[in-house]
Coordinates of C-alpha atoms in Angstrom, one line a residue:
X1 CA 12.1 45.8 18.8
X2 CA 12.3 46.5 22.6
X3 CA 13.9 44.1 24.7
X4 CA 13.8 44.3 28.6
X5 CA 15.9 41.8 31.0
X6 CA 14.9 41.3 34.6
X7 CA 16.8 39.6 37.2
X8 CA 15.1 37.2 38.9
X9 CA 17.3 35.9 41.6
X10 CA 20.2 34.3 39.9
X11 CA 18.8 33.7 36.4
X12 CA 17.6 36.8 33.8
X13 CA 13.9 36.6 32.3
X14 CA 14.3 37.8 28.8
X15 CA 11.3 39.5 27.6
X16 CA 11.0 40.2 23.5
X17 CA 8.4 42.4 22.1
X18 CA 5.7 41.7 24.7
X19 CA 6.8 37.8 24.9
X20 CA 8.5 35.4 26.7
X21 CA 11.6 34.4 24.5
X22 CA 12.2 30.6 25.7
X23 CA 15.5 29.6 23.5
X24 CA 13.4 29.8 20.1
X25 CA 10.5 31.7 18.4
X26 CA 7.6 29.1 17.4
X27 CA 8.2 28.4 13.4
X28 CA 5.9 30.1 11.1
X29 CA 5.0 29.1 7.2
X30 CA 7.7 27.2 4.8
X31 CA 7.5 28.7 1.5
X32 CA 8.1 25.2 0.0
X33 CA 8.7 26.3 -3.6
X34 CA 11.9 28.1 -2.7
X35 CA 12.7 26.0 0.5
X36 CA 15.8 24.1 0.3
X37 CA 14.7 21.7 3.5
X38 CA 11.4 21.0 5.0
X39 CA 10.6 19.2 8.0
X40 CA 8.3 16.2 7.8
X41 CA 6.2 15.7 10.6
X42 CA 4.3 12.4 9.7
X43 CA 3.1 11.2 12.9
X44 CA 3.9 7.5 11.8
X45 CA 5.8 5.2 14.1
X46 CA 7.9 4.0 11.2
X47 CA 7.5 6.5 8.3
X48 CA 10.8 5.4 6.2
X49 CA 8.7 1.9 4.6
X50 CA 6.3 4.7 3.7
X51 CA 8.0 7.1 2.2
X52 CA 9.7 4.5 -0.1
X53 CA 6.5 3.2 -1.0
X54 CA 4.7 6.4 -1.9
X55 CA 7.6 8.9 -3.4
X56 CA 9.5 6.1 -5.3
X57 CA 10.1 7.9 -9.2
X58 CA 10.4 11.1 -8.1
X59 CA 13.7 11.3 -8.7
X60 CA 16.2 10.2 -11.4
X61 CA 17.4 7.6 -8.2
X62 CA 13.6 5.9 -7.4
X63 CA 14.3 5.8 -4.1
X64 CA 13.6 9.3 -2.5
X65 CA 16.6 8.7 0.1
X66 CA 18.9 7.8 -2.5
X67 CA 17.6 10.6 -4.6
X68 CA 18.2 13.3 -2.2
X69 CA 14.5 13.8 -1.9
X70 CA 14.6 12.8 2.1
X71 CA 16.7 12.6 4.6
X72 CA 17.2 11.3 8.1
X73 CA 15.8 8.3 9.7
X74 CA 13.8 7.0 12.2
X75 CA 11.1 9.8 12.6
X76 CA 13.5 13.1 12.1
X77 CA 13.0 13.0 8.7
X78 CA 13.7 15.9 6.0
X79 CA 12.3 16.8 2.6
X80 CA 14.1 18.5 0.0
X81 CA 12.1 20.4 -2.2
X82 CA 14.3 21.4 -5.0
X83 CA 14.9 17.9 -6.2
X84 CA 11.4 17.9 -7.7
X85 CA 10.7 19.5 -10.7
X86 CA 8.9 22.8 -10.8
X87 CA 5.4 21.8 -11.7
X88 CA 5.8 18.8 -9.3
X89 CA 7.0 20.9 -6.5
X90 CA 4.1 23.6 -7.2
X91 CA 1.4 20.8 -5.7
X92 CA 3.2 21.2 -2.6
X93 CA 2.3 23.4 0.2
X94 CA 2.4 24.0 3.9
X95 CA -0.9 24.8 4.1
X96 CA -1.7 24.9 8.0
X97 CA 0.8 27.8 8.0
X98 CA 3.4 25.5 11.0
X99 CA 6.8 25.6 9.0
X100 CA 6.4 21.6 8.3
X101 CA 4.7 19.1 5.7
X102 CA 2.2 16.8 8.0
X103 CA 0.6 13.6 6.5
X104 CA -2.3 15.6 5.0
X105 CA -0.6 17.9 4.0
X106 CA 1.8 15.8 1.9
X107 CA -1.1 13.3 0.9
X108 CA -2.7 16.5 -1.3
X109 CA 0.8 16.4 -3.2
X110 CA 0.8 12.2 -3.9
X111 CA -2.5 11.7 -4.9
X112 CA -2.5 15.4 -7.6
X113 CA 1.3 13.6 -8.3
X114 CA 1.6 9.9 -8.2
X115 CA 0.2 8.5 -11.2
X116 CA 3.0 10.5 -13.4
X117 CA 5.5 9.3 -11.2
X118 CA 5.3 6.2 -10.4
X119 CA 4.4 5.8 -14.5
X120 CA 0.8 3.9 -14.0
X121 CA -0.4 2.5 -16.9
X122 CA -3.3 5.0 -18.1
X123 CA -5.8 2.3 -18.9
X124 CA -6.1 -1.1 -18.0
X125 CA -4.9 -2.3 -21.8
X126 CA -2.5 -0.3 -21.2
X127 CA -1.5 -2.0 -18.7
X128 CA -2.0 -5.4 -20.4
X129 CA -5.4 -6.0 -18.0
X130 CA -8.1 -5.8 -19.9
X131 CA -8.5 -9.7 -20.4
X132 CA -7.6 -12.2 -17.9
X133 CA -6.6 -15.2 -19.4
X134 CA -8.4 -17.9 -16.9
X135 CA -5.7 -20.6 -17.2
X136 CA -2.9 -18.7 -16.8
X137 CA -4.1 -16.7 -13.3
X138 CA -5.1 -17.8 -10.1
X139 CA -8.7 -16.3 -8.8
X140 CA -10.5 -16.2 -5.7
X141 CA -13.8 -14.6 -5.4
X142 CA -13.8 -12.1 -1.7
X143 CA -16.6 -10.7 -0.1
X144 CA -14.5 -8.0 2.6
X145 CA -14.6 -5.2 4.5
X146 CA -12.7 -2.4 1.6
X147 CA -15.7 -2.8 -0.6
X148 CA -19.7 -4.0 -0.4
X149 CA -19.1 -5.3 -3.2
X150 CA -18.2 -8.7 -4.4
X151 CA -14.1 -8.8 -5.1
X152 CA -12.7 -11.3 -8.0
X153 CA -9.1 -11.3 -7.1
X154 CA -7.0 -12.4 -10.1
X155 CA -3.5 -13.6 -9.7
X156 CA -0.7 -14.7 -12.7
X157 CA -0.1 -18.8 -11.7
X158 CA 3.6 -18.2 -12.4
X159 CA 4.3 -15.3 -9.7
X160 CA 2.4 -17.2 -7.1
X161 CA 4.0 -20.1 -7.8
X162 CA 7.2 -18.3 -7.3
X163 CA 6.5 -16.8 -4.3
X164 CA 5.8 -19.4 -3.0
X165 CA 9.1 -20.9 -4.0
X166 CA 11.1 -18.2 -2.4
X167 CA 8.8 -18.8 0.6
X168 CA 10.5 -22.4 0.9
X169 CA 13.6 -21.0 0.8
X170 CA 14.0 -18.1 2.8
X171 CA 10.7 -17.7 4.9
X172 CA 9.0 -15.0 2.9
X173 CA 6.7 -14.7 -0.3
X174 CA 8.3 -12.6 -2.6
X175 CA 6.6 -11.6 -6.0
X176 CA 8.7 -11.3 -8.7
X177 CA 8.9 -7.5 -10.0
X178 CA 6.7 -6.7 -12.5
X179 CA 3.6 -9.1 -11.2
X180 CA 0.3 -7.5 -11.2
X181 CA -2.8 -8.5 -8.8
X182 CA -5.9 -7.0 -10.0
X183 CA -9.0 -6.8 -8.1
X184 CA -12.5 -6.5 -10.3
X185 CA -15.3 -4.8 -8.5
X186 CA -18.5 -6.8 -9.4
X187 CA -21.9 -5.5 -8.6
X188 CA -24.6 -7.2 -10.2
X189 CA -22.7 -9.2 -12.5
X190 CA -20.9 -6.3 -13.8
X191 CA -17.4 -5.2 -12.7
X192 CA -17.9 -1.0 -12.3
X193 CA -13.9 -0.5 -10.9
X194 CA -10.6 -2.4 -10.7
X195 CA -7.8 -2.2 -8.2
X196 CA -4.6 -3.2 -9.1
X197 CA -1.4 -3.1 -7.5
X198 CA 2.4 -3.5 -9.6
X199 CA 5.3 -5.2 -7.8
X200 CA 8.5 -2.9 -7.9
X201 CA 12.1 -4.1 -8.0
X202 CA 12.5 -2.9 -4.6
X203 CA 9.6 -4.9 -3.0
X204 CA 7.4 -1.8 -2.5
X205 CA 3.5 -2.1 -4.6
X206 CA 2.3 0.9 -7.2
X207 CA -0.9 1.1 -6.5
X208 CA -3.7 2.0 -9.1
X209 CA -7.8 2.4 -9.5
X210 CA -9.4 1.9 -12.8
X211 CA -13.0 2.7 -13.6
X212 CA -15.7 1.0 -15.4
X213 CA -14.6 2.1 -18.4
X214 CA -11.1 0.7 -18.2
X215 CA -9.4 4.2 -17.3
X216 CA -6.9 5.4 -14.4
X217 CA -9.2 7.0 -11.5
X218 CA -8.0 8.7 -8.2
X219 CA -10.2 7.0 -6.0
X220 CA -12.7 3.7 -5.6
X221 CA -16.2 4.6 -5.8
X222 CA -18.0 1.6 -4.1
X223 CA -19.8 1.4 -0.9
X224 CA -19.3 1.8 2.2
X225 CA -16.6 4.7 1.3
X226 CA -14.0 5.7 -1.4
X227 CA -10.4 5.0 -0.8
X228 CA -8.1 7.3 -2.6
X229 CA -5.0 6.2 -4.1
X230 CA -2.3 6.1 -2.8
X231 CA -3.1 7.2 0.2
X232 CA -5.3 5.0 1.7
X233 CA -4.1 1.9 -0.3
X234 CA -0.7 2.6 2.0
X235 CA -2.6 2.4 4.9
X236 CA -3.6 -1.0 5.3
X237 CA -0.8 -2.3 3.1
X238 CA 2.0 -1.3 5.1
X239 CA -0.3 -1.4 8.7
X240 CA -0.6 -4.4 10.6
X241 CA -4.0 -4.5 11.7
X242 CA -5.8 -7.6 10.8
X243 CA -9.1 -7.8 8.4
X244 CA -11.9 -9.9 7.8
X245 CA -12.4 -12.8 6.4
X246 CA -8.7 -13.0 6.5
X247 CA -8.5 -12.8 10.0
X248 CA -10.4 -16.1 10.3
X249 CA -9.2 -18.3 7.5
X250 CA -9.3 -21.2 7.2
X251 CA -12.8 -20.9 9.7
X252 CA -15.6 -18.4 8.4
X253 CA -16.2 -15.0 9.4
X254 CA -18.7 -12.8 10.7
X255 CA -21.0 -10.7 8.6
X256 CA -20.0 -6.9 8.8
X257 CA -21.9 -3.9 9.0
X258 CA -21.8 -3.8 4.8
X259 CA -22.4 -7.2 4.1
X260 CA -21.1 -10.6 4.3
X261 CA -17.4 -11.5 4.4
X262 CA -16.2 -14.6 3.2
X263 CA -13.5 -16.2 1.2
X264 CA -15.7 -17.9 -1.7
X265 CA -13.4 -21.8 -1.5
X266 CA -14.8 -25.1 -0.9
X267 CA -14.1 -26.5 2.2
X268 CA -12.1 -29.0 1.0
X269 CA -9.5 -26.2 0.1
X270 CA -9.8 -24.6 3.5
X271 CA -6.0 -26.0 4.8
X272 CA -5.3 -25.2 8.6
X273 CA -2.2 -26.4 7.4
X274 CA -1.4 -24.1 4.6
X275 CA -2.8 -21.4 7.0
X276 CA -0.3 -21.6 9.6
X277 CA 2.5 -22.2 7.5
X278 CA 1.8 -18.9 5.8
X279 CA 0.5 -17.0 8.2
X280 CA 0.2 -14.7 5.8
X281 CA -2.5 -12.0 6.6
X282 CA -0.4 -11.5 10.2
X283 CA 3.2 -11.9 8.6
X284 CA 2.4 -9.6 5.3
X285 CA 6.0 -10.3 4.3
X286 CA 4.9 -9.4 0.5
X287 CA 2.9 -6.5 1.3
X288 CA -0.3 -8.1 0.6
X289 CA -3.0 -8.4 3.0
X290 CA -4.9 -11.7 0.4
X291 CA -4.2 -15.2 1.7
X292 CA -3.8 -16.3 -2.2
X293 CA -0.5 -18.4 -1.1
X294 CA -2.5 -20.1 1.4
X295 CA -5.9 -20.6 -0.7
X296 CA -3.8 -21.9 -3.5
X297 CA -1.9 -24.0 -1.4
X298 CA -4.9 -25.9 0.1
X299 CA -6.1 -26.6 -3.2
X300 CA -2.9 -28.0 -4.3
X301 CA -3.2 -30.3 -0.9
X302 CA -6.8 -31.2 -1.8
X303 CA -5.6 -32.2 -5.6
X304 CA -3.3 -34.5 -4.1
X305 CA -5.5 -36.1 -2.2
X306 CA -7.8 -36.6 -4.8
X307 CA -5.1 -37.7 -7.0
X308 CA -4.9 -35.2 -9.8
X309 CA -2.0 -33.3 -8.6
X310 CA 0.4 -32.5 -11.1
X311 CA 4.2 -33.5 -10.4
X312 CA 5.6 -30.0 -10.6
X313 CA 2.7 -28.9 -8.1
X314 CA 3.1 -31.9 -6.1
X315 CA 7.1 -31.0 -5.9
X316 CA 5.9 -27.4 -4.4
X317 CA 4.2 -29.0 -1.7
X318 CA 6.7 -30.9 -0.2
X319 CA 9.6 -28.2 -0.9
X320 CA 7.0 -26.3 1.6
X321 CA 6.5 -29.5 3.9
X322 CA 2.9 -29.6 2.8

């Protein structure tokens, strides 16, 4: 390779094979199967919440920091190929060639990978879904803006009554580990997906699709688009943008361009009160964007004034200040 130097007044231009040479040569392609660190360029603001989220069970540790599997903070963040297994590690690939993993590049890898990972049940009796019992679950019926159509959002009474507990005590609604919230997708009277999502011991959600039939899927399939998993389940989860009806509650909102969107609750459970103690779409302390604290809340508030509150409930409302 011929290399020429010029003096230009007090400084030399070095000039490499036809090039300018400024300090470093542009990077060129990561062979990430033999690659003992890659660079992750997410453009995310704060990618660490993330990253915990999405490559939690990859390693031995869960956590993919304390597993080795990234390093760094803030945005200079590092993957580490070799602690993945072989055939894991094979769905990988720097596939725009720039010697980095970007976001798209690395959601390819989660959503061929994260189902084995993060151990989602394969079907929804697997996963102890299949029948809801009504007495023991909270439900709210949603008409929003991830799906035209008609959302029956099914929550155990016990975690939400223990969220909202810790809520009393420290500020923030925190599921117990283990909860499920499941979604049905109802069109026509028939429920043709489920979304569910699985609290983790480290307050982080699986996240999981199930089809018609009952059976893991990678994606939703109703109108107005599909959401793959987890991919796009992270993206409003762990955002903060604010969504319809929730943004409104406790007053209606405005039809969208697939539909109505409404919380289905009688007014009399429609609790400014409960709503600004919660502020829970805004706040999304528990990584949920529902308002089923707040819902539940104001029907607690309108069972006591109708007299048929039940002592335990009627203690929850004034360890809130309800």
């Amino acid at each position: 390779m011929t290399v020429s130097l010029r003096r230009l007044g007090g400084g030399l231009l070095v000039l490499l094979a036809g090039g300018l040479l400024l300090g470093a040569c542009a990077s060129g392609p990561v062979d990430v199967q033999t690659a003992e660190a890659v660079p992750l360029r997410l453009d995310r603001s704060d990618p660490e919440p993330l990253l915990r989220s999405v490559l939690f069970g990859y390693t031995e540790a869960g956590d993919p920091f304390d597993g080795g599997l990234v390093s760094g903070d803030g945005t200079d963040l590092t993957l580490h190929p070799q602690r993945l297994g072989a055939d894991v590690r094979a769905r990988l690939d720097d596939a725009n060639g720039d010697g980095a993993l970007d976001w798209d590049e690395l959601a390819v890898f989660l959503e061929a990978t994260y189902a084995e990972a993060h151990d989602l049940p394969p079907t929804l009796a697997d996963a102890g879904l299949e029948a809801i019992a009504d007495s023991a679950w909270f439900t709210v019926e949603v008409d929003g803006v991830m799906t035209s159509a008609r959302r029956q959002i099914h929550v155990p009474l016990s975690a939400l009554h223990s969220a909202m507990e810790a809520f009393a005590e420290t500020g923030d609604l925190d599921y117990p580990a283990g909860t499920w919230i499941v979604g049905a997708h109802v069109v026509d009277g028939e429920t043709v997906e489920t979304t569910a999502k699985r609290r983790r011991a480290d307050g982080f959600w699986d996240f999981a699709v199930y089809d018609a039939e009952g059976r893991l899927a990678p994606a939703t399939e109703t109108e107005p688009r599909s959401l793959r998993v987890p991919t796009q389940c992270t993206g409003c989860h762990l955002g903060q943008k604010l969504y319809e009806p929730e943004k409104s509650y406790p007053a209606p909102a405005a039809d969208g361009p697939f539909g109505p969107r409404a919380i289905y609750v009688p007014e009399a459970v429609r609790s400014a009160e409960a709503t600004a103690l919660f502020q829970e779409h805004a706040r999304r302390s528990d990584g949920v964007l529902g308002l089923y604290a707040t819902v539940h809340a104001g029907a607690l508030i309108a069972a006591r004034d109708a007299g048929t509150i039940s002592d335990a409930d009627a203690a929850l409302l004034d360890a809130l200040g309800l």
